[in-house]
Short mmCIF file of C-alpha atoms in Angstrom, two decimals:
data_model
loop_
_atom_site.label_atom_id
_atom_site.label_comp_id
_atom_site.label_asym_id
_atom_site.label_seq_id
_atom_site.Cartn_x
_atom_site.Cartn_y
_atom_site.Cartn_z
CA MET A 1 26.00 -13.60 14.34
CA THR A 2 24.69 -10.37 12.82
CA ASP A 3 25.73 -7.11 14.49
CA PHE A 4 22.81 -4.68 14.17
CA SER A 5 24.44 -2.00 16.34
CA ASP A 6 26.99 -0.90 13.70
CA THR A 7 25.40 2.16 12.04
CA ASN A 8 27.69 1.77 9.00
CA LYS A 9 25.77 -1.38 8.09
CA TRP A 10 22.44 0.44 7.70
CA ASN A 11 21.32 2.55 4.74
CA LEU A 12 18.54 5.11 5.34
CA ILE A 13 16.14 4.62 2.43
CA MET A 14 13.36 7.04 3.38
CA ASP A 15 12.67 9.66 6.03
CA SER A 16 9.39 11.30 5.10
CA THR A 17 6.51 13.06 6.81
CA LYS A 18 2.96 13.24 5.48
CA ASN A 19 -0.16 14.96 6.78
CA ALA A 20 -3.85 14.16 6.43
CA THR A 21 -6.17 16.75 4.91
CA ILE A 22 -8.07 18.22 7.84
CA SER A 23 -11.05 20.56 8.10
CA GLY A 24 -11.57 21.75 11.67
CA ASP A 25 -10.95 18.56 13.65
CA LEU A 26 -12.30 16.24 10.93
CA ILE A 27 -9.98 14.21 8.68
CA ILE A 28 -11.18 14.76 5.11
CA GLN A 29 -8.42 12.77 3.35
CA PRO A 30 -6.34 10.20 5.30
CA ILE A 31 -2.57 10.00 4.87
CA ALA A 32 -1.53 8.26 1.66
CA ALA A 33 0.67 5.15 1.87
CA PHE A 34 4.43 5.56 2.10
CA GLU A 35 6.00 3.77 -0.88
CA PRO A 36 9.76 4.22 -1.19
CA ASP A 37 11.01 4.21 -4.78
CA HIS A 38 13.64 1.60 -3.96
CA LEU A 39 14.14 -2.07 -4.80
CA PHE A 40 15.26 -3.73 -1.57
CA LEU A 41 18.03 -6.30 -1.85
CA SER A 42 18.37 -7.22 1.83
CA PRO A 43 15.80 -9.29 3.75
CA ILE A 44 16.40 -7.17 6.88
CA LEU A 45 14.87 -3.73 7.45
CA VAL A 46 14.23 -1.40 10.36
CA VAL A 47 11.08 0.71 10.34
CA GLN A 48 10.23 3.50 12.77
CA ILE A 49 6.97 5.45 12.82
CA SER A 50 6.29 8.63 14.77
CA SER A 51 3.56 11.25 14.99
CA THR A 52 3.38 14.66 16.63
CA THR A 53 -0.40 14.46 17.00
CA ALA A 54 -0.83 10.85 18.22
CA LYS A 55 -2.66 10.35 21.49
CA GLU A 56 -0.87 8.81 24.48
CA ASN A 57 -2.75 5.52 24.29
CA TRP A 58 -2.10 4.91 20.57
CA TYR A 59 0.35 2.08 19.94
CA LYS A 60 -0.65 0.76 16.51
CA ALA A 61 0.85 2.79 13.63
CA GLY A 62 -0.16 0.60 10.70
CA TYR A 63 0.95 -2.25 8.47
CA LEU A 64 4.01 -2.73 6.30
CA GLN A 65 3.47 -4.80 3.18
CA GLN A 66 6.07 -6.37 0.98
CA ALA A 67 5.45 -6.31 -2.78
CA ILE A 68 7.28 -8.47 -5.30
CA PRO A 69 7.64 -7.41 -8.95
CA VAL A 70 5.87 -9.86 -11.26
CA PRO A 71 7.34 -10.71 -14.67
CA PHE A 72 5.81 -9.55 -17.95
CA SER A 73 4.81 -6.12 -16.59
CA LEU A 74 1.90 -7.51 -14.59
CA GLY A 75 2.69 -5.19 -11.68
CA LEU A 76 3.34 -6.30 -8.11
CA ALA A 77 2.23 -9.29 -6.04
CA LEU A 78 1.87 -9.07 -2.26
CA GLY A 79 4.42 -10.83 -0.13
CA GLU A 80 4.57 -10.72 3.65
CA SER A 81 2.76 -8.20 5.85
CA CYS A 82 3.49 -7.09 9.42
CA PHE A 83 2.15 -4.77 12.10
CA ILE A 84 4.34 -1.76 12.94
CA PRO A 85 4.03 -0.18 16.39
CA LEU A 86 4.17 3.57 16.97
CA TYR A 87 7.57 5.02 18.05
CA THR A 88 9.33 1.67 18.56
CA PRO A 89 12.03 0.85 15.96
CA THR A 90 11.12 -2.56 14.55
CA ILE A 91 13.55 -5.01 12.90
CA ILE A 92 11.87 -7.00 10.14
CA SER A 93 13.25 -10.03 8.35
CA PHE A 94 11.37 -11.10 5.23
CA LEU A 95 11.78 -14.85 4.83
CA ARG A 96 9.65 -15.88 1.85
CA PHE A 97 10.94 -13.25 -0.59
CA PRO A 98 14.26 -12.05 0.88
CA THR A 99 15.45 -9.92 -2.05
CA ASN A 100 14.26 -7.79 -4.99
CA TYR A 101 11.09 -6.39 -3.43
CA LYS A 102 9.36 -3.10 -2.66
CA ILE A 103 7.44 -2.03 0.43
CA SER A 104 4.36 -0.01 1.25
CA PHE A 105 3.34 1.33 4.67
CA GLU A 106 -0.36 1.99 5.30
CA VAL A 107 -0.95 4.47 8.14
CA GLN A 108 -3.98 4.10 10.40
CA ARG A 109 -6.80 6.30 9.05
CA TYR A 110 -7.12 8.34 12.24
CA PHE A 111 -3.56 9.74 12.15
CA LYS A 112 -3.29 13.47 11.37
CA ASP A 113 0.45 13.30 10.68
CA CYS A 114 3.03 10.55 10.33
CA ASN A 115 6.80 10.32 9.95
CA PHE A 116 8.05 7.14 8.27
CA LYS A 117 11.68 6.02 8.42
CA VAL A 118 13.09 2.86 6.90
CA TRP A 119 16.64 1.56 6.87
CA GLU A 120 18.00 -1.40 4.88
CA PHE A 121 20.66 -3.65 6.40
CA ILE A 122 23.55 -3.74 3.92
CA ASP A 123 25.93 -6.23 5.56
CA ILE A 124 24.46 -9.51 4.33
#
C-alpha cells in the first residue's frame, strides 16, 4: 500500500503564480498555461490550484494535460487529461503513459490570477 502522507516521498516541481493582463475590470490577455520544464518519471502527481481573486462559487480551476515526447523531434503527443478543482489538492495517477511525460495546466479564461503547485511522488 502506498503511503501518501510521508512528505519526504513528494518532490515539489513547481510553485508559480501568474496574472492575467487586465484593463479596468476587463481581462485583455488570459493567463498563459503552466508548463513545468520537467520530465516526470512517476505516474503519481498532486496538483493544487488557488486564486486570490476567485469568486466564492467558483470550483473549476482548469484542465491538466499530459504530453508525451514523440521520437524523431516531432514534438509532443497528448496523453491523458483531467479536471482540476480550485483549492482542493488532487492526486492524479496517469495509467496509459506512467513515465517520461510532461504536463500542461490550462487555467479557466476568467481567472485574474492563479497559483499552480505540482508535486511528484518519488517513492515508486
